Backbone as a printed PyTorch tensor [residue, N CA C, xyz], in Angstrom:
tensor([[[-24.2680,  13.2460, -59.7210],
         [-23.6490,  12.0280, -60.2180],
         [-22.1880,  11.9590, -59.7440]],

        [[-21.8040,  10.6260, -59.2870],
         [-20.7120,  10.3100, -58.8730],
         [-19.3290,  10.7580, -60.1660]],

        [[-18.3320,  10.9780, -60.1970],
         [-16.9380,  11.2760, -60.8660],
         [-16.4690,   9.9290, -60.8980]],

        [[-15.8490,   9.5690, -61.9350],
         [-15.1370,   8.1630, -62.4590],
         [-14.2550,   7.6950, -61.1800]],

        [[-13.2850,   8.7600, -60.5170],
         [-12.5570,   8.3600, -59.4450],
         [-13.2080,   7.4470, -58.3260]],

        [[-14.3420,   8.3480, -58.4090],
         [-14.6000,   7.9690, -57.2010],
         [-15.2580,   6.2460, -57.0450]],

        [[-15.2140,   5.6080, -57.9260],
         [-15.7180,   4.6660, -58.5540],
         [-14.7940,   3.7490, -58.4890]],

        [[-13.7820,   4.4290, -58.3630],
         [-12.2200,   3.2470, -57.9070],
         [-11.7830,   3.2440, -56.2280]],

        [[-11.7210,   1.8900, -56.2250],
         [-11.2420,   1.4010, -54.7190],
         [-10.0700,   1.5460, -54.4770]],

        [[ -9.2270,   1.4790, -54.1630],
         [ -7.7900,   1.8570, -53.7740],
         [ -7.3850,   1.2000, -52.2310]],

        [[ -6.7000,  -0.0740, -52.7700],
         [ -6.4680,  -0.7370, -51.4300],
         [ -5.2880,  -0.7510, -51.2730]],

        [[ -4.7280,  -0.1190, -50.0200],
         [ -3.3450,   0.2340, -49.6090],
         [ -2.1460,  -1.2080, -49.4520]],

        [[ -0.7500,  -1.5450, -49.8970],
         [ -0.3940,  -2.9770, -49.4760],
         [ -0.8350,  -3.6670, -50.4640]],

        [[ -1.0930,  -3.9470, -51.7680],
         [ -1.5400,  -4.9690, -52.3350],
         [ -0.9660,  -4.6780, -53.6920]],

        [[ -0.3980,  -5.9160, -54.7190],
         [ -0.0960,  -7.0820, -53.3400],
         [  1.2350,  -7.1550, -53.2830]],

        [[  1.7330,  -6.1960, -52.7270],
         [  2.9720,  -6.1340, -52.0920],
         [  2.9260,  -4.5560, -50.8450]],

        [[  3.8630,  -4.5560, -49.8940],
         [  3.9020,  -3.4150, -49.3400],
         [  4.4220,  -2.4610, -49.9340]],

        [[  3.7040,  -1.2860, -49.2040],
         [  3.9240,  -0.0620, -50.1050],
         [  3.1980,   0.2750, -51.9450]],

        [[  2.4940,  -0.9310, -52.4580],
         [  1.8060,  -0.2110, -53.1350],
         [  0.4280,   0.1020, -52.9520]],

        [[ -0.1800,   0.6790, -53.8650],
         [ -1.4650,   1.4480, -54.0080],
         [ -2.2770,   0.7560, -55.0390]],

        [[ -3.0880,  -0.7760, -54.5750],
         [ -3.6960,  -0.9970, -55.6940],
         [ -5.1880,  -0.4170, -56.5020]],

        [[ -5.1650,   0.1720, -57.5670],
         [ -6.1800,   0.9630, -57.5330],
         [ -7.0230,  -0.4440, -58.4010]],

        [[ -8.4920,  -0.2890, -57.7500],
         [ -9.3850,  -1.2690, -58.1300],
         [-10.6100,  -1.0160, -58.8210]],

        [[-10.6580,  -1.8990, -59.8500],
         [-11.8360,  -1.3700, -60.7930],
         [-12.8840,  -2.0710, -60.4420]],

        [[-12.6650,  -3.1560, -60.0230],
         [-14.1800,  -3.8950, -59.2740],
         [-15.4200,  -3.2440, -58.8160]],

        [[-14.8560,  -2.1690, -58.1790],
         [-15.9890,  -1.5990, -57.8600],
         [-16.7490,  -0.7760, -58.7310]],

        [[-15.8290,  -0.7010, -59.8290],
         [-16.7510,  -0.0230, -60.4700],
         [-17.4450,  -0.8480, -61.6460]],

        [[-16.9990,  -1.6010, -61.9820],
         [-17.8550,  -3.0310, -62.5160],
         [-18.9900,  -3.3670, -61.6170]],

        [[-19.0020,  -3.2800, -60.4620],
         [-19.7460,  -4.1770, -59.7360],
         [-21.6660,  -2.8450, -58.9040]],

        [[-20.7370,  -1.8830, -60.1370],
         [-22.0090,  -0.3620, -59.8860],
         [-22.4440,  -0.1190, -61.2090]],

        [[-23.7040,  -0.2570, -61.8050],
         [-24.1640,  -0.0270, -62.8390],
         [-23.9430,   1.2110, -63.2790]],

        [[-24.3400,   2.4230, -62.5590],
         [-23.8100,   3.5000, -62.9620],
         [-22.1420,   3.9640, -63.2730]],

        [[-21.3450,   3.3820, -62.6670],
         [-20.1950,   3.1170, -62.6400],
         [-19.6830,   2.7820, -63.8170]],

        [[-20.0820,   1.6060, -64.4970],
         [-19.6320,   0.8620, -65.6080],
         [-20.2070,   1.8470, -66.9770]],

        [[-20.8140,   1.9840, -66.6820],
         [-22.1480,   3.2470, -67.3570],
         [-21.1310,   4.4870, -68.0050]],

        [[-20.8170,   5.0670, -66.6700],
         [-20.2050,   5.9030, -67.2250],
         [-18.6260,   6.1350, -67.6910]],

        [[-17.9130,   4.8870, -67.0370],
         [-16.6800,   4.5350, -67.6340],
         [-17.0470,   4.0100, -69.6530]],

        [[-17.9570,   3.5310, -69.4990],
         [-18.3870,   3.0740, -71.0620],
         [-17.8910,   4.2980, -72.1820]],

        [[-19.1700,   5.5900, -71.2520],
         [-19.5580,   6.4830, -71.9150],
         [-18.4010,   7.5210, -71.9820]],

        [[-17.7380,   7.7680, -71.2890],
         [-16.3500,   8.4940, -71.1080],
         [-15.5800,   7.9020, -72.3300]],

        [[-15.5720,   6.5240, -72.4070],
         [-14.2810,   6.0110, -73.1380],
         [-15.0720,   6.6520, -74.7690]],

        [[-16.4540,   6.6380, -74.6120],
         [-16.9660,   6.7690, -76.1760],
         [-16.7450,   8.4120, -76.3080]],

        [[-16.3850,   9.3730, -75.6220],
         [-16.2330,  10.3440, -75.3260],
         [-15.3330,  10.4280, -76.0300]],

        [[-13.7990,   9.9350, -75.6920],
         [-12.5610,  10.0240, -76.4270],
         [-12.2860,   9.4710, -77.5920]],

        [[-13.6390,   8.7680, -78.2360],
         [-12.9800,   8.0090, -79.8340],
         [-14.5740,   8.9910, -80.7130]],

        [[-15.0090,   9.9650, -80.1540],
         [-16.6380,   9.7290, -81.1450],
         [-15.7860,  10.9960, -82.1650]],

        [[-15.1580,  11.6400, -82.2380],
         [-14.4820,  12.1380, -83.2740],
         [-13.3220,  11.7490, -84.0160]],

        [[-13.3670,  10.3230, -83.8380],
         [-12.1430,   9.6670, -84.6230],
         [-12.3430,   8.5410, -85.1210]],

        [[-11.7190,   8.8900, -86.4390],
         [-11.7770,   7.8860, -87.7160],
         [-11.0800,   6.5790, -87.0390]],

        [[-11.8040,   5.7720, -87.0920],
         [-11.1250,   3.9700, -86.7320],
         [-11.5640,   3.1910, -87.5770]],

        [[-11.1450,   1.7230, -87.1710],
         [-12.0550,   0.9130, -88.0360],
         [-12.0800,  -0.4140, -86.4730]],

        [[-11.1930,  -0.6150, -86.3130],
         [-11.2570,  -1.7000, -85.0620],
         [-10.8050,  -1.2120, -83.7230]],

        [[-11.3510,  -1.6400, -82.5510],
         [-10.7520,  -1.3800, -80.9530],
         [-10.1180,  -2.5490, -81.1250]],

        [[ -8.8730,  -2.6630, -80.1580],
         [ -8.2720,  -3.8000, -79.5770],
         [ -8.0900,  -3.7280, -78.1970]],

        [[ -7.8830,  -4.8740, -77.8130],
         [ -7.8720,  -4.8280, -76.1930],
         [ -7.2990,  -5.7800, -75.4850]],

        [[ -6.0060,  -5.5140, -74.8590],
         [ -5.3600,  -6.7800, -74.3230],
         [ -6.1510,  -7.7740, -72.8960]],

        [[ -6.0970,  -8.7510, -72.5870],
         [ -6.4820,  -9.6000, -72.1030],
         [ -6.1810,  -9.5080, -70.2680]],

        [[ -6.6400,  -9.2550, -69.4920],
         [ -8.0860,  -9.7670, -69.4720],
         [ -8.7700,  -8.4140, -69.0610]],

        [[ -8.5700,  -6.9580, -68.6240],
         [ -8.9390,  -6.5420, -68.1530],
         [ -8.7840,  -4.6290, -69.5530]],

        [[ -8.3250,  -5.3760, -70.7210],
         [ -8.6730,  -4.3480, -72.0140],
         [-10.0450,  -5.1200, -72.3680]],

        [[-10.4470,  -6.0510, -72.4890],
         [-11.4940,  -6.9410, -72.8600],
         [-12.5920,  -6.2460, -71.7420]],

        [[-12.8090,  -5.6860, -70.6930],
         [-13.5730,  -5.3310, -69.8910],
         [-14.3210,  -3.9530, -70.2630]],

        [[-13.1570,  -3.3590, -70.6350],
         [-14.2270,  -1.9940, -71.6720],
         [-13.4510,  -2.1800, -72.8340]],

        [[-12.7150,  -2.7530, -73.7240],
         [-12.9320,  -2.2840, -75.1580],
         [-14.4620,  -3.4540, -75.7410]],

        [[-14.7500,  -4.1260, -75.2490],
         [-15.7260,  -4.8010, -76.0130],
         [-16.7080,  -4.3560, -75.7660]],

        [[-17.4920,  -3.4320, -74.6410],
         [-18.8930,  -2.4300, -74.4850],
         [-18.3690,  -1.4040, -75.0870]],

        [[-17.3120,  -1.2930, -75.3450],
         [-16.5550,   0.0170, -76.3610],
         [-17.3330,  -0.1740, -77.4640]],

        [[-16.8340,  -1.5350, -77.9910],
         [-16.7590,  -1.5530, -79.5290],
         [-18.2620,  -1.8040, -79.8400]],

        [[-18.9770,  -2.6970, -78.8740],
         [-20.5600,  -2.5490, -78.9360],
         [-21.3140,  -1.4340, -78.8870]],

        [[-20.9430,  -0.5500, -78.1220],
         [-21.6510,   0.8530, -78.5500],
         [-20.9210,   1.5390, -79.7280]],

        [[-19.8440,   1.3740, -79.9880],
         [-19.7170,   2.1940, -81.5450],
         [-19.6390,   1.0720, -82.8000]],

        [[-20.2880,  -0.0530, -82.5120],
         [-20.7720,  -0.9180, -83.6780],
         [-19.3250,  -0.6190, -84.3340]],

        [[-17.8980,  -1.4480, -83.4070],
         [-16.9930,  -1.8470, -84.1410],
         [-15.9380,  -3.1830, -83.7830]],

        [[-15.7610,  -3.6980, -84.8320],
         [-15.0430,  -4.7130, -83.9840],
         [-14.0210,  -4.8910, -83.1990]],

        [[-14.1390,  -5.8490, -82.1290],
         [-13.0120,  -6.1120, -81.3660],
         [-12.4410,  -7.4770, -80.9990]],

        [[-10.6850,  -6.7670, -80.9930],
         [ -9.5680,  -7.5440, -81.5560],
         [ -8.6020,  -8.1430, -80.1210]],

        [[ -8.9920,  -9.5020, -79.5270],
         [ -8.4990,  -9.6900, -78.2190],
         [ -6.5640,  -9.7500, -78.9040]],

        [[ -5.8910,  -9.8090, -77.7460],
         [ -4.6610,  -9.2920, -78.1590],
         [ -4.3970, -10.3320, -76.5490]],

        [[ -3.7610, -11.7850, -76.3580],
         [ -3.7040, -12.5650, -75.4510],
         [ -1.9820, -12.9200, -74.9630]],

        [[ -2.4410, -13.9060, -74.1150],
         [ -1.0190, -14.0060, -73.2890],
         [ -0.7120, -15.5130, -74.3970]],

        [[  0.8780, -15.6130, -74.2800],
         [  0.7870, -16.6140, -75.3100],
         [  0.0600, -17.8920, -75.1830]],

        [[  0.0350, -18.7170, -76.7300],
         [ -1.0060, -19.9950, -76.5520],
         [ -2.4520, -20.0550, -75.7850]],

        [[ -2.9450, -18.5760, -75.9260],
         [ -4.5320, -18.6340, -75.8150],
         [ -5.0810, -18.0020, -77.2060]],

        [[ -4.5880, -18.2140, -78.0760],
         [ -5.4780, -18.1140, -79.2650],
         [ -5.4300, -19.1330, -80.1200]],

        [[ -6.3440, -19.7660, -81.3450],
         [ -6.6910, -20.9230, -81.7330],
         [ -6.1440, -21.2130, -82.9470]],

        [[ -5.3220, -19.8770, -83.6810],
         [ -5.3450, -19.8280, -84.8690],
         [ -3.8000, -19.1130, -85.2940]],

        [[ -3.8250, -18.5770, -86.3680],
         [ -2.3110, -18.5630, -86.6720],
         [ -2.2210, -17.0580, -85.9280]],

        [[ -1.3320, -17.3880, -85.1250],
         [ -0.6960, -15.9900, -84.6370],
         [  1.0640, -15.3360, -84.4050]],

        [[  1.0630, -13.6340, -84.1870],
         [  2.3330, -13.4400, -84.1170],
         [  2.4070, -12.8340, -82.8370]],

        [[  3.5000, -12.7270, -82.4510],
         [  3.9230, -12.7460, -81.0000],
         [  5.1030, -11.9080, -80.6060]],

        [[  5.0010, -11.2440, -79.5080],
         [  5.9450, -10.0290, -79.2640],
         [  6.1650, -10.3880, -77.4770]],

        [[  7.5190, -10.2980, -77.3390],
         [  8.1990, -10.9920, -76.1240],
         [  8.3120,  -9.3680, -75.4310]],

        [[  8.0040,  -9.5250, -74.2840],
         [  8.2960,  -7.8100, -73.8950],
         [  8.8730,  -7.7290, -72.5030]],

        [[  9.2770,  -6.7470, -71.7520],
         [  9.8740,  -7.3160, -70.2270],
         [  8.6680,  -6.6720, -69.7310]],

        [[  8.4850,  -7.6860, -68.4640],
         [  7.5950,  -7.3170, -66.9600],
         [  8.4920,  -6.8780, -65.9160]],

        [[  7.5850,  -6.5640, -65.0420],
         [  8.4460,  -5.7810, -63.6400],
         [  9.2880,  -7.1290, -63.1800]],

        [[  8.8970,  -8.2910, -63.2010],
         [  9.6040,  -9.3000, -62.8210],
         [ 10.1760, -10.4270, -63.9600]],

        [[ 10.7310, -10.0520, -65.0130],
         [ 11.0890, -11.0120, -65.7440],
         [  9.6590, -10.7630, -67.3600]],

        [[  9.9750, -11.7890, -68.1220],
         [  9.4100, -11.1990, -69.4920],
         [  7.8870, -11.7230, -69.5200]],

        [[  7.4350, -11.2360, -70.6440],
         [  6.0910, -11.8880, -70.5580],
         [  5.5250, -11.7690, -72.6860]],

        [[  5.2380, -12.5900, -72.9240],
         [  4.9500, -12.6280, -74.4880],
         [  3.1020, -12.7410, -74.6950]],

        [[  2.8140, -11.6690, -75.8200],
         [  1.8570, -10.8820, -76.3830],
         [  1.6760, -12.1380, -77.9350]],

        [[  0.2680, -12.4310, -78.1330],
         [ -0.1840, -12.5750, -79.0340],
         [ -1.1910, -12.4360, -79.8670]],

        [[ -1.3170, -12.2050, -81.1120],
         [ -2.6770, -11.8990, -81.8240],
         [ -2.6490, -12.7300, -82.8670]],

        [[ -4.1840, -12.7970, -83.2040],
         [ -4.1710, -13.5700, -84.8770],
         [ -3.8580, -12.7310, -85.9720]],

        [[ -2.9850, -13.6720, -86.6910],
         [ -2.3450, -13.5330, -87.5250],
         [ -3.4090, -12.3640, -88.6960]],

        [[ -4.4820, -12.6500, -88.6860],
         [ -5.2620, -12.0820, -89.6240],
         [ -6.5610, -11.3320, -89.3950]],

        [[ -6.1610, -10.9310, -87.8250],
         [ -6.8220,  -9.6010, -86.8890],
         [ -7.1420,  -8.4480, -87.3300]],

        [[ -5.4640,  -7.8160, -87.7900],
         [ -5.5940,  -6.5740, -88.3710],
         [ -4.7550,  -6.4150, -89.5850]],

        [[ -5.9360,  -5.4380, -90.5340],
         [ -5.4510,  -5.3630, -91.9250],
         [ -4.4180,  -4.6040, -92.6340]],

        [[ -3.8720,  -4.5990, -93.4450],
         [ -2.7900,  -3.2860, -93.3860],
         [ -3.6790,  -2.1420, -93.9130]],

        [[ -3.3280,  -0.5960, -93.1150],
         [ -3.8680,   0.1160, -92.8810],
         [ -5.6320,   0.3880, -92.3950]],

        [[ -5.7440,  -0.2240, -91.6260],
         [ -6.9490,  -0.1800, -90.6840],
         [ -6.4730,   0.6060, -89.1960]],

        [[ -7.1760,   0.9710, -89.1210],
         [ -6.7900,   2.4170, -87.9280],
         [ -7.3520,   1.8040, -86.8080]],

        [[ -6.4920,   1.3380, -85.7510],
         [ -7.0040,   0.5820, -84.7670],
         [ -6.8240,   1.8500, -83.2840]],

        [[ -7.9390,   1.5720, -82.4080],
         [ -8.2330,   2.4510, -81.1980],
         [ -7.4630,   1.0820, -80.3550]],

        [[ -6.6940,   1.1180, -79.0900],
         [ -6.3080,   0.2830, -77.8440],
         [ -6.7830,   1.1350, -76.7650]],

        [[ -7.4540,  -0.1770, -76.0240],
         [ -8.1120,   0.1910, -74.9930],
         [ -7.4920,  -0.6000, -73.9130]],

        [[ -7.3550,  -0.0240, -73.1530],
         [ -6.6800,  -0.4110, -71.5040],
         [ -7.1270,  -0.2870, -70.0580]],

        [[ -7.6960,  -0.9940, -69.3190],
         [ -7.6850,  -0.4440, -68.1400],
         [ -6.6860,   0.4460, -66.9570]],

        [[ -5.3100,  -0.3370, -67.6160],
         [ -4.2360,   0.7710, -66.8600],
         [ -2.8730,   1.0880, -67.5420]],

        [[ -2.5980,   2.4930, -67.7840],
         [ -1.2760,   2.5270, -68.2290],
         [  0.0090,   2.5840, -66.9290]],

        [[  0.6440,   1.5180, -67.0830],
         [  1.6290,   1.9960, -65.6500],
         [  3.1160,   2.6720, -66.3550]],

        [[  3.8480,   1.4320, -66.6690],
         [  5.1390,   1.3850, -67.1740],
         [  4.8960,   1.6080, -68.7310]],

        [[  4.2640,   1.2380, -69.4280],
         [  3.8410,   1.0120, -70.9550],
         [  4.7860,   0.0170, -71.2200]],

        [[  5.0870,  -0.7780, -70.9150],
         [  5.6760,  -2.1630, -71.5420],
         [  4.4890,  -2.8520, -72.3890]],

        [[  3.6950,  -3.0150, -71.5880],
         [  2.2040,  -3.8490, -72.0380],
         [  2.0200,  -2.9680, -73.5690]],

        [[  1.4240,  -1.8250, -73.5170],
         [  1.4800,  -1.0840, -74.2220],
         [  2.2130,  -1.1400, -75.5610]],

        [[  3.5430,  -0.5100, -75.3940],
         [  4.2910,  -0.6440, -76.1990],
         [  4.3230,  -1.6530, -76.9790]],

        [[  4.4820,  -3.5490, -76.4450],
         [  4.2630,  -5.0150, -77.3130],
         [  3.2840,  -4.6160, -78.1460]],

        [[  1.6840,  -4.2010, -77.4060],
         [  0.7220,  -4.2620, -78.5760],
         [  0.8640,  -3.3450, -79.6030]],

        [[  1.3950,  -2.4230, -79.4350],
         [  1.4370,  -1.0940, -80.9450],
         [  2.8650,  -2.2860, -81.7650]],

        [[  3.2620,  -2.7790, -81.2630],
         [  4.6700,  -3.7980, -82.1250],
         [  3.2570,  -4.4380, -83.2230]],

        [[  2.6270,  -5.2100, -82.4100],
         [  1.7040,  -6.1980, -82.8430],
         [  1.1680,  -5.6930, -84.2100]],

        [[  0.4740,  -4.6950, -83.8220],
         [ -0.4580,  -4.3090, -84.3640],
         [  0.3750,  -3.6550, -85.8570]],

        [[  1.3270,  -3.0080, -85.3610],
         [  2.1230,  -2.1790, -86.3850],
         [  2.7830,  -3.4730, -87.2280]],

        [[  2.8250,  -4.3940, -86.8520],
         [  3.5700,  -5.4750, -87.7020],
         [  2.7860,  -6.2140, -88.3220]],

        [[  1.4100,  -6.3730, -87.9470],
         [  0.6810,  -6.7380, -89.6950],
         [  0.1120,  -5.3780, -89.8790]],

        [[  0.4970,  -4.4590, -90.0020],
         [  0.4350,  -2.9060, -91.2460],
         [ -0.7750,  -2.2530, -90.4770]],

        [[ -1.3620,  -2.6210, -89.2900],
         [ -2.2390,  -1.3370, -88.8170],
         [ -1.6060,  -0.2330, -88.0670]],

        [[ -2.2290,   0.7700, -88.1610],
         [ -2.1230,   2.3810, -87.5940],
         [ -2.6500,   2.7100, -86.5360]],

        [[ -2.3010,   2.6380, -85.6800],
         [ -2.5770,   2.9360, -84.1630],
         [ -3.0220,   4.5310, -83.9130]],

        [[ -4.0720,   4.5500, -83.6410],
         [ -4.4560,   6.2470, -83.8080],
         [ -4.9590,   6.5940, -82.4660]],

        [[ -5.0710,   5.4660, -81.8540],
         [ -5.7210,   6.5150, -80.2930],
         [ -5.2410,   5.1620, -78.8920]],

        [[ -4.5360,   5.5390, -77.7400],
         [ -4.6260,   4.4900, -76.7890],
         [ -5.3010,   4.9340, -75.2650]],

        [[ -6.4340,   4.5290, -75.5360],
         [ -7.4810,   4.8070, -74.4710],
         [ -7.1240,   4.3480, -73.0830]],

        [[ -7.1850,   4.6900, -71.7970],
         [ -7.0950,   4.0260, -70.8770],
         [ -7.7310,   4.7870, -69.5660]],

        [[ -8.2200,   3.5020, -68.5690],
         [ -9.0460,   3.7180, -67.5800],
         [ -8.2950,   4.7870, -66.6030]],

        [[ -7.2730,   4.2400, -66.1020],
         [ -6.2050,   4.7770, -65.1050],
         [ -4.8920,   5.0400, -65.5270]],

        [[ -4.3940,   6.1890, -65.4050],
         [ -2.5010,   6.1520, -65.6730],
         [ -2.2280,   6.6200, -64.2150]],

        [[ -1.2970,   5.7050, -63.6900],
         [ -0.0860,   5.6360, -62.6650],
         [  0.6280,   6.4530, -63.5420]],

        [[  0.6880,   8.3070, -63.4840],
         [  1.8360,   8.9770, -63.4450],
         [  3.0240,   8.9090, -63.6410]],

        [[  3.4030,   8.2890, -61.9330],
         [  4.8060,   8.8900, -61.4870],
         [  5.5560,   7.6010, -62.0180]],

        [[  4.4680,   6.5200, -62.5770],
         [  5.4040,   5.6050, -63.6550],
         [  6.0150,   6.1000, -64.8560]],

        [[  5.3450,   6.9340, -65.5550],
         [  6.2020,   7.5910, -66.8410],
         [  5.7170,   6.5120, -67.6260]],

        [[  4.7560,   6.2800, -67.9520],
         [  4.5610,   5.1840, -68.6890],
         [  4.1850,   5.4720, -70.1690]],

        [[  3.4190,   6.7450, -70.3040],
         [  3.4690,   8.1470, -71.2740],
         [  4.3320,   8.2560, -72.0100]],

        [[  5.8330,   8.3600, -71.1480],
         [  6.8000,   8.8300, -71.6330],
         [  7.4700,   7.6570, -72.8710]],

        [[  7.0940,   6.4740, -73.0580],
         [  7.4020,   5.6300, -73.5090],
         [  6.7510,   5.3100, -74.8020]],

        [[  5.5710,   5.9850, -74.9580],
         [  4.3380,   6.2630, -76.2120],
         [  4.5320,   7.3210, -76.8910]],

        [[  5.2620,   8.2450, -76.9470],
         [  6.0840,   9.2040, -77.5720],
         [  5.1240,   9.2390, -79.2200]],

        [[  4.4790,  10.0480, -79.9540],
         [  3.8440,  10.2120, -81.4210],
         [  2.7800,   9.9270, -81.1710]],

        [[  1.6940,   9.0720, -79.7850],
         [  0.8560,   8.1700, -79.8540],
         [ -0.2120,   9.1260, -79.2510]],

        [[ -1.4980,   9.4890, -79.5250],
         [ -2.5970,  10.1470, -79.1960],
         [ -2.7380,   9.2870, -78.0230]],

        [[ -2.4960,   9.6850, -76.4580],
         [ -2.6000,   8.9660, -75.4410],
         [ -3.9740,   9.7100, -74.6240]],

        [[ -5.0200,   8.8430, -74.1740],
         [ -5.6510,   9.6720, -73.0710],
         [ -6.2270,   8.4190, -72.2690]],

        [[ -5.8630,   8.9590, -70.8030],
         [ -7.0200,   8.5510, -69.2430],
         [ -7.7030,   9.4400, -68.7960]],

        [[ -8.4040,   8.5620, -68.3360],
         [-10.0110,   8.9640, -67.2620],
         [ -9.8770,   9.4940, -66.4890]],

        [[ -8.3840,   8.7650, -65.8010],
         [ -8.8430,   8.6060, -64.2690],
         [ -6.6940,   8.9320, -64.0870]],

        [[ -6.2210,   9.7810, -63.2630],
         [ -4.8570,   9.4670, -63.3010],
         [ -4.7240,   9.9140, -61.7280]],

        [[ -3.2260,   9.0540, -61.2330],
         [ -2.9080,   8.9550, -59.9070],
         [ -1.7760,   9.4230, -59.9780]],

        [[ -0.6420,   9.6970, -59.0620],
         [  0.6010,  11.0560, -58.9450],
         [  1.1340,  10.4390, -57.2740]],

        [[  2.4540,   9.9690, -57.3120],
         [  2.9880,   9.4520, -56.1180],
         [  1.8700,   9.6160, -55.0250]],

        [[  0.8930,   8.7540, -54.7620],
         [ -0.0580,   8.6770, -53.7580],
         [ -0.2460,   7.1250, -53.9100]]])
């Protein structure tokens, strides 16, 4: 059986020069692939007390929701602003190029409900960081932040400091 890595594409230049975009398509687009990224992620939560996954938009939504379907729990989209329908709160955070604002419904998560975040990539943890704001500001407990890929030599880790962090799959100035 194939290794999770190997399941990622990695296209050199994209989309800018000099980076390394690592690509999950391909492994979406391989049954076994998706299979076992599923089963890995259920790997890292089947000894831990939760009550909800969350998953930011659009590419936490790609495995926390076969997440939360195989451990029969719910899941909590976490969007870019003005894509949700209902009362929500909102956390302004910086991007590599200027800011970008995080929203959830207002009545997502409960106070003290132990929420799992699921990610396809940790780089910088900006992304990151907004949603534990979110989440921590209507009273849930962030107990585990799952993710497909960590970019390393971003330090993005270093920014989650108390937070049960684990990846699958991690890359190191390459």
């Amino acid at each position: 059986m194939k290794k999770l890595k190997e399941y990622i594409r990695s296209i050199p230049d994209f989309p800018e020069q000099g980076i390394i975009f690592r690509d999950i398509t391909s492994m979406l687009q391989d049954a076994d692939g998706l299979a076992l990224a599923v089963n890995k992620l259920r790997d890292e939560v089947k000894d831990l007390d939760y009550d909800i996954i969350v998953g930011p938009e659009s590419r936490g939504f790609i495995f926390g929701v076969p997440l939360a379907y195989a451990e029969h729990k719910p899941f909590i989209p976490i969007r870019k602003k003005g894509k949700l329908p209902c009362e929500t709160i909102s956390v302004e955070y910086d991007l590599e190029y200027g800011k970008g604002i995080l929203e959830i419904h207002k009545d997502a998560v409960s106070p003290g409900q132990r929420v799992v975040i699921v990610d396809d990539l940790i780089a910088t943890g900006g992304t990151t960081q907004a949603m534990i704001k979110l989440i921590e500001q209507l009273g849930g407990v962030v107990v585990k932040l799952c993710f497909m890929i960590e970019l390393k030599d971003l330090k993005g880790r270093d920014k989650l400091k108390g937070y049960s962090v684990s990846s699958l799959v991690s890359y190191e100035d390459d």
